[in-house]
Amino acid sequence: MKRLKSVKFFTLALSVSLVFFSCSDDDNATPIVVPSGEEPSNSELYTSNNSDGNIMIYNVTDLDNVSSKSLLTTSLAADGIYYDSSTDMAVQASRSNLGLEGFLDISLNDSGISIDIDVSGSADMESPREVAVNGNFYVVADNADADGNPLTADGRLYIYEKSGTSFTLRNTITTDIKLWGITFKGNDLYAVVDTTGDLAVYTNFLTNDADVSLSASKRITIEGIVRTHGITYDASSDTMILTDIGDAGNTDDDDGGFQVITAFTSKFNATSNGGTLSASEQVRVSGSSTMLGNPVDVAYQASTGTVFIAEAGNGGGRILAYNNIGTGGNITPTLNNQLAAASSVYLYTE
Ligand SMILES: [Ca+2]
Ligand SMILES: [Ca+2]
Ligand SMILES: [Ca+2]
């Protein structure tokens, strides 16, 4: 039984279902349908940030009554938050300590407590971002330049294996694309192609167990995205979501968005390598009411049709949630909590 003891940062912007249908070519998009049936009994949103490196956990079971707790870490900045319920462990990639850090007994800790690193890995990385987990394997996308030439696109995927209290580096994959968000769909690793609106997949990714350079198995363009960053895949609903940060400089703090692709498997398979998945096959949320400037990570709850966003730019950083997405457009977030330099989100549901 988990209880969040402290209630703070409690800013709720009630959505009045203000949906402006845009006149773009997504008019034919299939609306996001929320299945009828039981909603989750408990939903927790784990978040990391690049402001103080602490872990903030929001109980988002009821978006009208959100509580939060903050757990203090020795990191100064962190990304790639993940939660493993079987061991009650939160994991993040420390951007100040440059390794994976796991914290046990997360649900037992009160808000405001300093937590110790219980599971640790070597400090191998340069600029760790998103973490994707498959079994005991923890893959971290590092967006530092890999070959000493900033003009060539590349990055590294660090593959760690968790055993006991250690994350052991198994091998490193060098990519010929710039990296940021990654997510597993079965044994295939999907990666956004940073600085573009493209999506790449590495099939049977973990079978690559040597230190090698690897090209994507397939790469497609997601029409409508200027520069993608965040990605999540929900297997229960076969839904893929990518974020669009637009201009990374955030001079315009609502130039971002996100795009939802339902029936993802068939749409992706029907798009040839190098081809484009059209805007008409997606639902896009963007506009001045969305507060989306630099949405850097995303999580999805299919049972309630809720999209959670780590927004790094608008207002200095926010955790945002949207539901009643329908056919998209300029939607006001249902949840809007300030979180300075928010960097990643992970949704745990039971
Ligand atoms: Ca390079
Ligand atoms: Ca932007
Ligand atoms: Ca994430």
XYZ file of C-alpha atoms and ligand atoms in Angstrom:
353
model
C 0.000 0.000 0.000
C 1.545 3.215 -1.092
C 0.638 6.570 0.268
C 2.004 9.868 -0.798
C 2.344 11.853 2.366
C 2.983 15.321 1.164
C 0.812 17.462 -0.949
C 2.543 20.217 -2.782
C 2.978 21.883 -6.103
C -0.667 21.485 -6.610
C -1.609 23.518 -9.580
C -4.536 22.216 -11.456
C -5.712 23.815 -14.595
C -9.114 22.383 -15.205
C -9.683 21.456 -18.737
C -12.908 22.783 -20.124
C -12.528 20.538 -23.131
C -11.600 23.487 -25.263
C -10.723 21.744 -28.443
C -10.049 23.833 -31.489
C -10.142 21.707 -34.569
C -7.424 22.852 -36.854
C -7.932 23.051 -40.564
C -4.800 21.128 -41.396
C -4.630 17.834 -43.166
C -5.223 15.942 -39.928
C -8.948 16.590 -40.249
C -9.346 13.000 -41.344
C -7.397 11.620 -38.418
C -9.030 8.892 -36.406
C -9.837 10.326 -32.960
C -8.186 8.876 -29.874
C -10.786 6.596 -28.327
C -10.737 5.905 -24.606
C -11.848 2.340 -23.940
C -14.687 1.826 -21.508
C -13.920 -0.334 -18.510
C -12.101 -0.075 -15.265
C -9.626 2.669 -14.685
C -6.390 1.944 -12.806
C -6.584 1.893 -9.006
C -3.253 3.647 -8.655
C -1.190 5.656 -11.138
C 2.125 7.263 -10.318
C 4.126 9.515 -12.596
C 7.873 9.408 -11.942
C 9.814 12.432 -13.128
C 13.428 13.572 -13.399
C 14.817 17.024 -13.952
C 17.975 18.923 -14.872
C 17.497 21.587 -12.216
C 18.303 19.738 -8.976
C 18.458 16.057 -9.998
C 15.831 15.021 -7.455
C 13.033 12.572 -8.183
C 9.493 13.935 -8.059
C 6.651 11.435 -7.973
C 3.102 12.575 -8.689
C 0.116 10.464 -7.781
C -2.016 10.976 -10.863
C -4.748 8.425 -10.116
C -7.205 11.329 -10.072
C -6.066 14.235 -12.223
C -8.364 16.529 -10.237
C -6.577 15.636 -7.013
C -2.861 15.213 -7.663
C -0.351 14.892 -4.833
C 3.421 14.717 -5.086
C 6.512 13.740 -3.182
C 10.106 14.746 -3.734
C 13.046 12.426 -3.044
C 16.436 14.084 -2.788
C 19.395 12.575 -4.638
C 23.082 13.444 -4.907
C 22.643 14.120 -8.622
C 22.569 17.710 -9.788
C 20.803 16.822 -13.021
C 19.157 13.639 -14.261
C 17.209 12.135 -17.134
C 15.618 8.826 -18.145
C 13.516 8.088 -15.048
C 12.159 4.521 -14.704
C 10.354 2.572 -11.981
C 10.523 -1.182 -11.399
C 7.663 -2.245 -9.138
C 9.009 -5.781 -8.594
C 11.897 -4.341 -6.591
C 10.261 -1.002 -5.675
C 13.206 0.687 -7.390
C 13.413 3.999 -9.199
C 16.276 4.388 -11.659
C 17.579 7.470 -13.369
C 20.574 8.354 -15.492
C 22.602 10.910 -13.585
C 23.821 13.693 -15.857
C 26.181 14.933 -13.150
C 27.530 11.523 -12.050
C 27.277 10.073 -15.617
C 25.998 6.649 -14.604
C 22.773 4.807 -13.831
C 21.549 5.135 -10.241
C 18.910 2.904 -8.656
C 17.033 3.683 -5.432
C 15.180 0.947 -3.495
C 12.167 1.122 -1.161
C 10.888 4.105 -3.095
C 7.290 3.728 -1.940
C 8.349 3.687 1.721
C 10.136 7.028 1.644
C 8.451 10.191 2.807
C 8.636 13.362 0.791
C 11.726 15.464 1.394
C 13.971 12.569 2.392
C 17.472 12.107 0.978
C 17.707 8.704 -0.657
C 20.811 6.556 -1.069
C 22.028 4.930 -4.266
C 21.395 1.196 -3.774
C 22.125 -0.038 -7.290
C 24.934 1.660 -9.182
C 26.810 1.487 -12.434
C 30.113 2.767 -13.725
C 30.363 6.385 -14.871
C 30.796 5.627 -18.566
C 28.592 8.173 -20.241
C 28.997 11.752 -21.446
C 25.447 13.021 -21.902
C 22.870 10.410 -20.873
C 19.256 11.022 -21.835
C 16.407 8.518 -22.036
C 16.502 5.016 -20.525
C 14.636 2.054 -22.057
C 14.300 -1.222 -20.163
C 13.888 -4.792 -21.417
C 14.146 -7.456 -18.706
C 17.392 -6.867 -16.819
C 18.826 -4.757 -19.638
C 18.867 -0.993 -19.234
C 19.682 0.922 -22.420
C 20.716 4.561 -22.154
C 20.766 6.959 -25.110
C 23.760 9.309 -24.950
C 23.526 12.334 -27.234
C 27.159 13.454 -26.978
C 29.089 13.592 -30.223
C 30.586 10.104 -30.637
C 33.394 10.562 -33.165
C 34.946 13.928 -32.323
C 33.361 15.609 -35.323
C 30.278 17.582 -34.363
C 29.337 17.949 -38.038
C 28.597 14.235 -38.430
C 25.443 12.752 -36.893
C 26.082 10.060 -34.313
C 25.433 8.984 -30.748
C 25.868 6.031 -28.433
C 23.560 3.488 -26.844
C 24.959 2.089 -23.596
C 23.625 -1.347 -22.705
C 23.765 -2.161 -18.995
C 22.724 -5.411 -17.337
C 21.302 -5.182 -13.842
C 22.460 -7.884 -11.433
C 22.159 -7.553 -7.678
C 23.281 -4.082 -6.713
C 25.104 -3.316 -9.963
C 24.481 -2.081 -13.460
C 27.286 -3.637 -15.506
C 28.127 -2.215 -18.916
C 27.713 -5.076 -21.433
C 28.505 -3.168 -24.623
C 28.135 0.107 -26.437
C 26.477 0.676 -29.815
C 27.538 3.678 -31.876
C 24.772 5.015 -34.096
C 24.888 7.109 -37.258
C 21.984 9.217 -36.056
C 21.714 11.761 -33.288
C 19.917 10.319 -30.270
C 17.479 11.437 -27.598
C 14.327 9.415 -26.786
C 14.261 5.620 -27.068
C 11.632 2.979 -26.289
C 11.283 -0.776 -26.650
C 8.476 -2.382 -28.630
C 9.029 -6.027 -27.851
C 12.668 -6.694 -28.688
C 12.906 -3.815 -31.163
C 14.340 -0.510 -30.011
C 12.754 2.608 -31.498
C 14.802 5.806 -31.428
C 13.923 9.338 -32.434
C 16.364 10.843 -34.906
C 17.238 14.066 -33.117
C 17.359 17.299 -35.136
C 14.848 15.732 -37.570
C 11.256 14.499 -37.601
C 12.373 10.926 -38.234
C 11.880 7.674 -36.363
C 14.361 4.766 -36.514
C 14.105 1.153 -35.383
C 16.805 -1.345 -34.467
C 15.215 -4.783 -34.689
C 16.182 -7.425 -32.117
C 18.364 -4.742 -30.609
C 19.808 -6.652 -27.665
C 21.261 -9.370 -29.919
C 23.939 -6.782 -30.778
C 26.261 -7.709 -27.908
C 29.585 -6.306 -29.137
C 30.934 -2.765 -29.279
C 29.953 -1.977 -32.857
C 28.656 0.756 -35.105
C 25.101 0.026 -36.148
C 22.742 1.565 -38.670
C 19.005 1.525 -38.112
C 17.062 -1.401 -39.570
C 14.541 1.100 -40.902
C 14.010 4.842 -40.767
C 10.905 6.811 -41.673
C 9.766 10.434 -41.498
C 6.877 11.379 -39.212
C 5.094 14.093 -41.166
C 4.328 17.240 -39.189
C 7.216 17.037 -36.731
C 9.955 19.683 -36.927
C 12.354 18.196 -34.374
C 11.425 15.168 -32.351
C 12.733 14.359 -28.875
C 10.396 12.276 -26.692
C 8.921 8.895 -27.553
C 6.754 6.276 -25.893
C 5.051 3.105 -27.055
C 2.040 1.503 -25.371
C 1.676 -2.147 -26.341
C -1.825 -2.616 -24.906
C -3.253 -0.121 -27.395
C -0.530 -0.319 -30.099
C -0.026 3.436 -29.737
C 3.196 5.307 -30.495
C 3.608 8.940 -29.441
C 6.423 11.295 -30.454
C 6.997 14.823 -29.241
C 7.968 17.802 -31.374
C 10.126 20.498 -29.765
C 10.058 22.728 -32.834
C 12.872 25.228 -32.300
C 15.065 23.954 -29.457
C 16.039 27.506 -28.487
C 12.614 27.998 -26.972
C 12.441 31.586 -28.122
C 8.807 30.764 -28.807
C 7.563 28.841 -25.800
C 4.553 27.229 -27.440
C 6.008 26.061 -30.752
C 6.066 22.388 -29.729
C 3.554 19.581 -29.837
C 3.085 15.844 -29.799
C 1.699 13.371 -32.302
C -0.235 10.217 -31.509
C -0.120 7.257 -33.886
C -2.767 4.624 -33.189
C -2.603 1.225 -34.928
C 1.104 1.945 -35.031
C 2.333 -1.496 -36.098
C 0.387 -1.619 -39.352
C 1.094 2.033 -40.199
C 4.819 1.663 -39.548
C 5.003 -1.592 -41.524
C 3.120 -0.013 -44.410
C 5.659 2.833 -44.601
C 8.708 1.896 -46.629
C 12.249 2.523 -45.422
C 12.926 6.197 -46.130
C 9.208 6.883 -46.578
C 6.816 9.170 -44.722
C 4.019 8.320 -42.302
C 1.487 10.969 -43.226
C -0.096 13.539 -40.917
C -3.535 12.231 -41.902
C -2.685 8.991 -40.072
C -1.864 10.834 -36.842
C -3.414 13.089 -34.210
C -1.394 16.224 -33.431
C -1.732 18.366 -30.308
C -0.112 21.811 -30.528
C -0.907 25.488 -30.177
C -0.909 28.453 -27.837
C -3.124 26.802 -25.169
C -1.005 23.643 -24.898
C 2.041 25.133 -23.095
C 4.155 22.865 -25.308
C 7.447 24.585 -26.080
C 10.123 21.957 -25.676
C 8.316 18.723 -24.771
C 11.271 16.393 -24.193
C 9.581 13.198 -22.972
C 6.174 11.560 -22.982
C 4.233 8.766 -21.279
C 0.792 7.382 -22.151
C -2.048 5.834 -20.196
C -4.242 4.089 -22.757
C -7.024 3.174 -20.317
C -7.800 6.842 -19.693
C -6.428 8.253 -22.957
C -4.047 10.495 -21.012
C -0.759 11.806 -22.385
C 1.859 12.969 -19.849
C 4.616 15.337 -20.947
C 7.931 16.518 -19.498
C 8.091 20.108 -20.783
C 11.602 21.545 -20.458
C 11.019 25.028 -21.819
C 7.641 26.641 -21.199
C 7.609 28.521 -17.896
C 11.029 27.080 -17.028
C 9.696 23.523 -16.982
C 6.395 21.751 -16.381
C 4.738 18.393 -16.004
C 1.669 18.439 -18.235
C -1.171 16.008 -18.873
C -3.834 15.963 -21.576
C -6.953 13.893 -21.943
C -10.051 14.111 -24.106
C -7.591 14.358 -26.957
C -10.051 13.300 -29.634
C -8.733 14.564 -32.945
C -6.138 16.811 -31.314
C -5.593 20.508 -31.824
C -4.968 23.367 -29.418
C -5.867 21.590 -26.159
C -5.458 23.099 -22.687
C -3.622 20.687 -20.374
C -5.719 19.020 -17.674
C -2.691 18.994 -15.387
C -0.051 21.720 -15.266
C 2.547 21.469 -12.492
C 5.708 23.531 -12.432
C 8.868 21.410 -12.433
C 12.043 23.308 -13.260
C 13.932 21.823 -16.221
C 11.727 18.721 -16.351
C 13.594 16.082 -18.338
C 11.680 12.803 -18.319
C 8.498 11.007 -17.248
C 7.626 7.374 -16.568
C 4.120 6.189 -15.756
C 3.539 3.324 -13.342
C 0.019 1.938 -13.163
C -1.467 -0.839 -11.044
Ca 29.857 13.312 -34.923
Ca 10.515 24.813 -28.917
Ca 10.384 8.336 -20.399
